[in-house]
Short mmCIF file of C-alpha atoms and ligand atoms in Angstrom, two decimals:
data_model
loop_
_atom_site.label_atom_id
_atom_site.label_comp_id
_atom_site.label_asym_id
_atom_site.label_seq_id
_atom_site.Cartn_x
_atom_site.Cartn_y
_atom_site.Cartn_z
CA MET A 181 -18.44 -64.37 -6.60
CA ARG A 182 -17.64 -62.77 -9.63
CA PRO A 183 -20.70 -59.87 -9.06
CA THR A 184 -19.27 -59.28 -6.25
CA PHE A 185 -15.89 -59.08 -6.98
CA SER A 186 -16.68 -57.41 -10.21
CA ILE A 187 -19.04 -54.44 -7.78
CA VAL A 188 -15.77 -54.31 -5.91
CA ILE A 189 -13.81 -53.08 -8.41
CA SER A 190 -16.52 -50.81 -9.93
CA LYS A 191 -17.06 -48.87 -6.69
CA MET A 192 -12.64 -48.87 -6.83
CA ASN A 193 -13.21 -47.36 -9.80
CA ILE A 194 -15.39 -44.96 -8.87
CA PHE A 195 -13.26 -43.85 -6.29
CA ALA A 196 -10.40 -43.48 -8.09
CA VAL A 197 -12.21 -41.52 -10.36
CA THR A 198 -13.41 -38.83 -7.56
CA LEU A 199 -10.45 -38.95 -5.89
CA LEU A 200 -8.88 -37.94 -9.41
CA LEU A 201 -11.04 -35.56 -9.85
CA PHE A 202 -11.41 -34.34 -6.32
CA THR A 203 -6.94 -33.77 -7.11
CA VAL A 204 -7.63 -32.63 -10.27
CA ALA A 205 -10.12 -29.81 -9.07
CA ASN A 206 -7.66 -28.96 -6.16
CA VAL A 207 -4.59 -28.10 -8.03
CA PHE A 208 -6.89 -26.16 -10.41
CA GLN A 209 -8.32 -23.87 -7.69
CA SER A 210 -5.03 -23.93 -5.04
CA SER A 211 -3.78 -21.60 -8.15
CA GLU A 212 -6.38 -18.96 -7.86
CA SER A 213 -6.66 -19.62 -4.13
CA MET A 214 -4.80 -18.17 -1.22
CA GLU A 215 -5.04 -18.93 2.89
CA LEU A 216 -5.14 -16.46 5.66
CA ASN A 217 -4.31 -18.30 8.63
CA CYS A 218 -4.63 -15.45 11.38
CA LYS A 219 -2.76 -15.05 15.02
CA PHE A 220 -5.08 -12.97 16.65
CA GLN A 221 -4.35 -9.90 18.86
CA ILE A 222 -4.70 -6.35 20.06
CA TYR A 223 -1.64 -5.10 19.17
CA GLY A 224 0.61 -1.73 18.56
CA TYR A 225 1.78 0.32 16.12
CA PHE A 226 4.19 3.35 15.76
CA ILE A 227 2.36 5.95 13.81
CA SER A 228 4.75 8.59 13.97
CA ILE A 229 5.46 11.00 17.38
CA PRO A 230 3.28 13.11 17.43
CA ILE A 231 0.73 10.47 17.14
CA GLY A 232 2.28 7.75 18.56
CA TRP A 233 1.20 4.03 19.26
CA LYS A 234 -2.29 2.53 18.23
CA ILE A 235 -4.12 -0.32 19.09
CA PHE A 236 -6.22 -2.14 16.84
CA TYR A 237 -7.37 -5.82 16.84
CA THR A 238 -5.22 -7.19 14.86
CA CYS A 239 -5.17 -10.35 12.19
CA TYR A 240 -0.97 -10.88 12.19
CA GLY A 241 -1.82 -12.78 8.68
CA GLU A 242 0.66 -16.17 6.97
CA LEU A 243 -0.38 -16.36 4.14
CA SER A 244 -0.66 -20.57 2.54
CA ASN A 245 -0.97 -21.73 -1.51
CA GLU A 246 0.45 -18.43 -2.32
CA ARG A 247 1.45 -18.94 -5.49
CA ASN A 248 1.32 -15.48 -7.51
CA SER A 249 -2.47 -16.05 -7.33
CA THR A 250 -4.29 -12.24 -5.08
CA ILE A 251 -7.06 -13.62 -4.02
CA ILE A 252 -8.01 -14.92 -0.40
CA THR A 253 -10.36 -17.67 -0.74
CA GLU A 254 -10.27 -18.46 3.04
CA VAL A 255 -9.86 -17.43 6.31
CA HIS A 256 -8.85 -19.35 9.34
CA GLY A 257 -7.54 -18.81 13.25
CA ASP A 258 -9.25 -18.37 16.46
CA HIS A 259 -10.36 -15.47 17.92
CA LEU A 260 -10.04 -13.45 21.57
CA SER A 261 -12.73 -14.00 23.49
CA GLY A 262 -16.39 -12.42 22.92
CA ARG A 263 -14.23 -11.34 18.78
CA ASN A 264 -15.64 -12.01 15.31
CA ASN A 265 -14.27 -11.26 12.14
CA SER A 266 -16.52 -7.61 12.71
CA ASP A 267 -14.43 -6.72 15.15
CA VAL A 268 -10.92 -7.02 13.26
CA THR A 269 -9.92 -3.31 12.63
CA GLY A 270 -6.09 -4.86 11.96
CA ILE A 271 -3.94 -6.61 8.96
CA ILE A 272 -0.11 -7.48 9.66
CA LEU A 273 1.56 -9.43 6.67
CA GLU A 274 5.33 -9.55 6.97
CA LYS A 275 8.22 -11.44 4.49
CA GLU A 276 5.61 -12.91 2.23
CA THR A 277 8.40 -12.99 -0.34
CA LEU A 278 6.31 -14.57 -2.80
CA LEU A 279 3.65 -11.69 -2.59
CA THR A 280 3.48 -9.37 -5.71
CA SER A 281 0.43 -7.35 -4.63
CA ILE A 282 -2.05 -6.67 -2.21
CA PRO A 283 -4.21 -8.98 -2.14
CA LEU A 284 -7.92 -8.95 -2.59
CA ASN A 285 -10.57 -10.29 -0.54
CA PHE A 286 -10.48 -8.81 2.70
CA ASP A 287 -12.93 -7.00 2.97
CA LYS A 288 -15.27 -10.33 2.23
CA PHE A 289 -13.86 -11.35 5.63
CA PHE A 290 -13.26 -8.31 7.45
CA PRO A 291 -15.31 -5.53 6.26
CA ASN A 292 -14.19 -2.69 9.27
CA ILE A 293 -10.39 -2.69 8.74
CA ASN A 294 -8.58 1.03 9.60
CA ILE A 295 -4.87 -0.03 9.14
CA LEU A 296 -3.13 -2.27 7.09
CA TYR A 297 1.24 -3.29 7.34
CA MET A 298 2.56 -4.71 4.86
CA VAL A 299 6.34 -5.67 4.55
CA ASP A 300 9.01 -7.21 3.14
CA THR A 301 6.40 -8.14 0.36
CA LYS A 302 7.71 -8.11 -3.29
CA THR A 303 4.54 -5.29 -4.21
CA SER A 304 5.19 -3.15 -7.01
CA THR A 305 3.02 -0.67 -7.30
CA ILE A 306 -0.37 0.77 -4.96
CA ARG A 307 -3.41 0.96 -7.24
CA ALA A 308 -6.47 2.16 -6.78
CA SER A 309 -8.66 -1.28 -7.11
CA GLN A 310 -6.42 -2.52 -4.30
CA LEU A 311 -7.64 -0.32 -1.95
CA LEU A 312 -11.16 -0.13 -2.96
CA GLN A 313 -11.20 -3.12 -0.67
CA PHE A 314 -10.45 -0.81 2.93
CA PRO A 315 -13.27 2.28 2.55
CA ASN A 316 -12.36 3.11 6.41
CA LEU A 317 -8.68 2.88 6.26
CA MET A 318 -7.26 4.91 8.48
CA TYR A 319 -2.77 4.02 8.17
CA LEU A 320 -1.06 2.87 5.41
CA LEU A 321 1.75 0.91 6.24
CA LEU A 322 3.89 -0.22 3.28
CA SER A 323 7.57 0.21 4.15
CA TYR A 324 10.05 -1.78 3.46
CA ASN A 325 8.52 -3.16 0.00
CA GLU A 326 8.97 -3.03 -3.79
CA ILE A 327 7.02 0.29 -4.46
CA GLU A 328 8.00 1.67 -7.41
CA THR A 329 5.25 3.33 -8.39
CA ILE A 330 1.28 4.65 -7.09
CA GLU A 331 -1.42 4.70 -9.85
CA VAL A 332 -3.33 7.39 -10.31
CA ASN A 333 -6.11 7.67 -8.07
CA ALA A 334 -4.87 5.42 -6.27
CA PHE A 335 -6.80 6.84 -3.42
CA SER A 336 -9.42 7.59 -4.55
CA SER A 337 -11.76 4.78 -2.40
CA THR A 338 -9.62 6.11 0.94
CA PRO A 339 -10.73 9.31 2.08
CA SER A 340 -10.76 8.76 5.88
CA LEU A 341 -6.23 7.67 5.05
CA GLN A 342 -4.63 10.02 8.79
CA GLY A 343 -0.77 8.19 7.61
CA ILE A 344 1.44 6.58 4.68
CA HIS A 345 4.60 5.64 5.62
CA LEU A 346 6.45 4.09 1.70
CA ASN A 347 9.76 4.15 3.27
CA SER A 348 12.71 2.25 2.02
CA ASN A 349 10.73 1.62 -1.60
CA LYS A 350 11.74 1.91 -4.71
CA ILE A 351 9.14 4.74 -5.84
CA LYS A 352 10.43 6.68 -9.47
CA SER A 353 7.84 8.53 -9.45
CA ILE A 354 4.19 9.33 -8.68
CA PRO A 355 1.43 10.62 -10.27
CA TYR A 356 0.47 14.23 -10.13
CA ASN A 357 -2.69 14.97 -7.22
CA ALA A 358 -1.68 11.05 -6.29
CA PHE A 359 -2.46 12.80 -2.11
CA ARG A 360 -4.15 15.21 -3.02
CA PRO A 361 -7.19 13.56 -1.97
CA LEU A 362 -6.59 13.08 0.99
CA HIS A 363 -6.10 14.58 4.39
CA LEU A 364 -3.02 13.39 5.68
CA GLU A 365 -1.03 13.84 8.97
CA VAL A 366 2.13 11.70 8.53
CA LEU A 367 3.61 10.77 5.19
CA GLN A 368 6.70 8.92 5.59
CA MET A 369 9.01 8.50 1.93
CA ASN A 370 12.66 8.32 3.14
CA ASN A 371 14.79 6.34 1.04
CA ASN A 372 13.20 6.17 -2.38
CA ILE A 373 14.44 6.57 -5.97
CA CYS A 374 12.79 9.86 -6.63
CA ILE A 375 12.13 11.30 -3.15
CA ASN A 376 13.94 11.19 0.57
CA ASP A 377 11.72 12.81 2.97
CA SER A 378 9.06 12.40 5.74
CA ALA A 379 6.28 14.57 7.38
CA ASP A 380 4.76 14.24 10.45
CA THR A 381 2.41 17.36 10.70
CA VAL A 382 -0.21 18.63 8.04
CA GLN A 383 1.69 21.78 7.29
CA ASN A 384 5.11 19.39 6.37
CA VAL A 385 2.73 16.72 4.51
CA ASN A 386 1.59 19.53 2.17
CA ARG A 387 5.07 21.11 1.51
CA LEU A 388 6.35 17.15 1.14
CA ILE A 389 3.50 16.50 -1.81
CA VAL A 390 4.47 20.05 -3.75
CA VAL A 391 8.11 18.85 -3.41
CA ALA A 392 7.36 14.97 -4.63
CA ASP A 393 5.23 16.86 -7.34
CA LEU A 394 8.20 18.38 -8.53
CA LEU A 395 11.08 15.70 -7.57
CA CYS A 396 8.61 12.32 -8.92
CA SER A 397 7.23 13.65 -11.69
CA PRO A 398 8.90 14.00 -15.39
CA LEU A 399 10.98 16.67 -14.96
CA GLY A 400 12.30 15.29 -11.64
CA ASP A 401 15.03 14.01 -14.07
CA MET A 402 16.74 17.21 -14.63
CA ILE A 403 16.79 18.23 -11.50
CA ASP A 404 20.05 17.62 -10.64
CA GLU A 405 22.06 15.93 -7.17
CA ASP A 406 22.67 19.65 -5.78
CA LEU A 407 19.10 21.00 -7.19
CA ARG A 408 17.74 18.70 -5.35
CA VAL A 409 19.15 19.57 -1.84
CA ARG A 410 18.26 22.51 -1.89
CA ILE A 411 14.73 21.83 -2.87
CA TYR A 412 14.22 20.08 0.39
CA GLU A 413 16.78 22.60 2.61
CA LEU A 414 14.61 25.38 0.37
CA SER A 415 11.18 23.60 1.03
CA ASN A 416 11.76 23.07 4.49
CA SER A 417 13.07 26.74 5.70
CA GLN A 418 11.11 29.13 3.41
CA VAL A 419 6.77 29.71 4.61
CA ALA A 420 6.85 32.39 1.29
CA PHE A 421 8.41 29.76 -0.99
CA GLU A 422 5.79 26.97 -0.02
CA TYR A 423 2.94 29.39 -0.91
CA SER A 424 3.80 30.75 -3.93
CA LEU A 425 4.24 26.73 -4.79
CA LYS A 426 0.90 26.12 -3.17
CA ASP A 427 -0.83 28.82 -4.96
CA LEU A 428 0.73 27.74 -8.53
CA ARG A 429 -0.80 24.41 -8.02
CA ASP A 430 -4.37 25.83 -7.08
CA GLN A 431 -4.46 27.30 -10.70
CA VAL A 432 -3.68 24.23 -13.06
CA SER A 433 -5.75 21.51 -14.73
CA THR A 434 -4.92 20.37 -17.98
CA MET A 435 -1.60 18.10 -18.54
CA GLU A 436 -0.49 21.35 -19.86
CA GLU A 437 -0.38 23.63 -17.85
CA ARG A 438 0.68 20.95 -15.09
CA MET A 439 3.44 20.13 -16.62
CA GLN A 440 4.23 24.45 -17.18
CA GLU A 441 3.50 24.61 -13.73
CA LEU A 442 6.45 21.87 -12.86
CA GLU A 443 8.48 24.67 -15.02
CA ASN A 444 7.65 27.79 -13.19
CA ILE A 445 7.93 25.33 -9.81
CA LEU A 446 11.63 24.86 -11.45
CA LYS A 447 12.17 28.44 -12.59
CA LEU A 448 11.12 29.73 -8.90
CA VAL A 449 13.72 27.74 -7.29
CA LYS A 450 16.76 28.56 -9.44
CA THR A 451 15.57 32.04 -8.42
CA HIS A 452 15.61 31.17 -4.74
CA VAL A 453 18.84 29.18 -5.36
CA ASN A 454 20.71 32.13 -7.07
CA LYS A 455 20.33 34.60 -4.54
C1 NAG B 138 1.03 -17.05 -12.09
O1 NAG B 138 2.34 -16.95 -12.92
C2 NAG B 138 2.24 -17.62 -13.78
C3 NAG B 138 3.97 -18.37 -14.91
O2 NAG B 138 4.41 -17.88 -14.62
C4 NAG B 138 1.84 -17.03 -15.46
O3 NAG B 138 1.02 -17.49 -16.64
C5 NAG B 138 0.20 -17.00 -14.39
O4 NAG B 138 -0.51 -15.63 -15.22
C6 NAG B 138 0.05 -16.00 -13.20
N1 NAG B 138 -0.71 -15.83 -12.59
C7 NAG B 138 -1.23 -15.06 -11.89
C8 NAG B 138 -2.56 -14.99 -11.10
O5 NAG B 138 -0.13 -13.70 -11.71
C1 NAG B 139 -20.10 -9.99 15.78
O1 NAG B 139 -20.18 -9.99 16.84
C2 NAG B 139 -21.24 -8.89 17.23
C3 NAG B 139 -21.71 -9.08 18.20
O2 NAG B 139 -20.72 -8.88 18.97
C4 NAG B 139 -22.74 -9.59 16.15
O3 NAG B 139 -23.48 -8.68 16.43
C5 NAG B 139 -22.23 -9.68 14.68
O4 NAG B 139 -23.22 -10.24 13.89
C6 NAG B 139 -21.20 -10.58 14.62
N1 NAG B 139 -20.55 -10.67 13.21
C7 NAG B 139 -20.55 -11.87 12.76
C8 NAG B 139 -20.07 -11.94 11.56
O5 NAG B 139 -20.82 -13.44 13.56
C1 NAG B 140 18.25 9.16 2.27
O1 NAG B 140 19.03 10.27 3.35
C2 NAG B 140 20.00 9.96 4.39
C3 NAG B 140 20.92 10.88 4.67
O2 NAG B 140 19.60 12.27 4.89
C4 NAG B 140 20.85 9.20 3.86
O3 NAG B 140 21.74 8.57 4.48
C5 NAG B 140 20.63 7.70 2.40
O4 NAG B 140 21.44 7.26 2.08
C6 NAG B 140 19.27 8.55 1.30
N1 NAG B 140 18.81 7.35 0.63
C7 NAG B 140 18.65 8.10 -0.45
C8 NAG B 140 18.15 6.41 -0.65
O5 NAG B 140 19.39 8.08 -1.08
#
């Protein structure tokens, strides 16, 4: 009888040790992992008045095991019939209030993402390393987050971007030429700290980028509220003003030249204001 009992004990020990190891491994892993639970649906997204609605087969996602990790390790959810992960072109994430950045690893599951809609998170920066996973991205809809700045070259790996929404964030600075590699048709930046304006035609986007280069640069702090208002007015109404700025922009390359350019823009603005 004893041996049998002893075998039982030792089996229980092995079981207990295995369970312990399993639990430790799981706790360890989940601090570095995140699961994405998808409701797969066809969603319409309103991009802008000229563009209207766009339709994408979408993962409406909810994150679980969400701590402060940023890496998606598993994706769950039932596809609409006849579809699989390769057909997914859109991602929606809402109210993930613990999320402090765009999660990574989407491309391991969904290689063909065209649109990312993420609102009500604590994301504070747009980084090149986060956008690298979306080489086919057309629309980046990130209104109502806590974005303060955009990394230099953030958009260098997303050449197909046509629309960016950044309304109601906390943008304080934007690096010079951050939007320059893109051909945007829509750029919405209402209700931010250094900028409060939107554009939904190519021409207006170019105008808005010039204004943002000025207001969201280190020179932005020197511009008082009156001047700020005049800059918006002028940039909206004066084609000549816009072309002068564009000429200036095209001539710069070094940091000194850039600062010089911004000072010239400011002088030009003041000249217009005094007229
Ligand atoms: C998660 O938070 C802990 C403490 O709050 C920190 O030590 C750790 O570096 C964070 N991990 C990540 C991936 O941010
Ligand atoms: C998804 O479906 C397509 C056909 O519709 C197929 O070619 C492809 O291999 C499938 N991909 C996966 C990941 O199953
Ligand atoms: C942006 O402008 C609108 C009016 O044009 C104003 O109501 C709003 O308070 C402004 N937002 C900020 C953050 O200044």
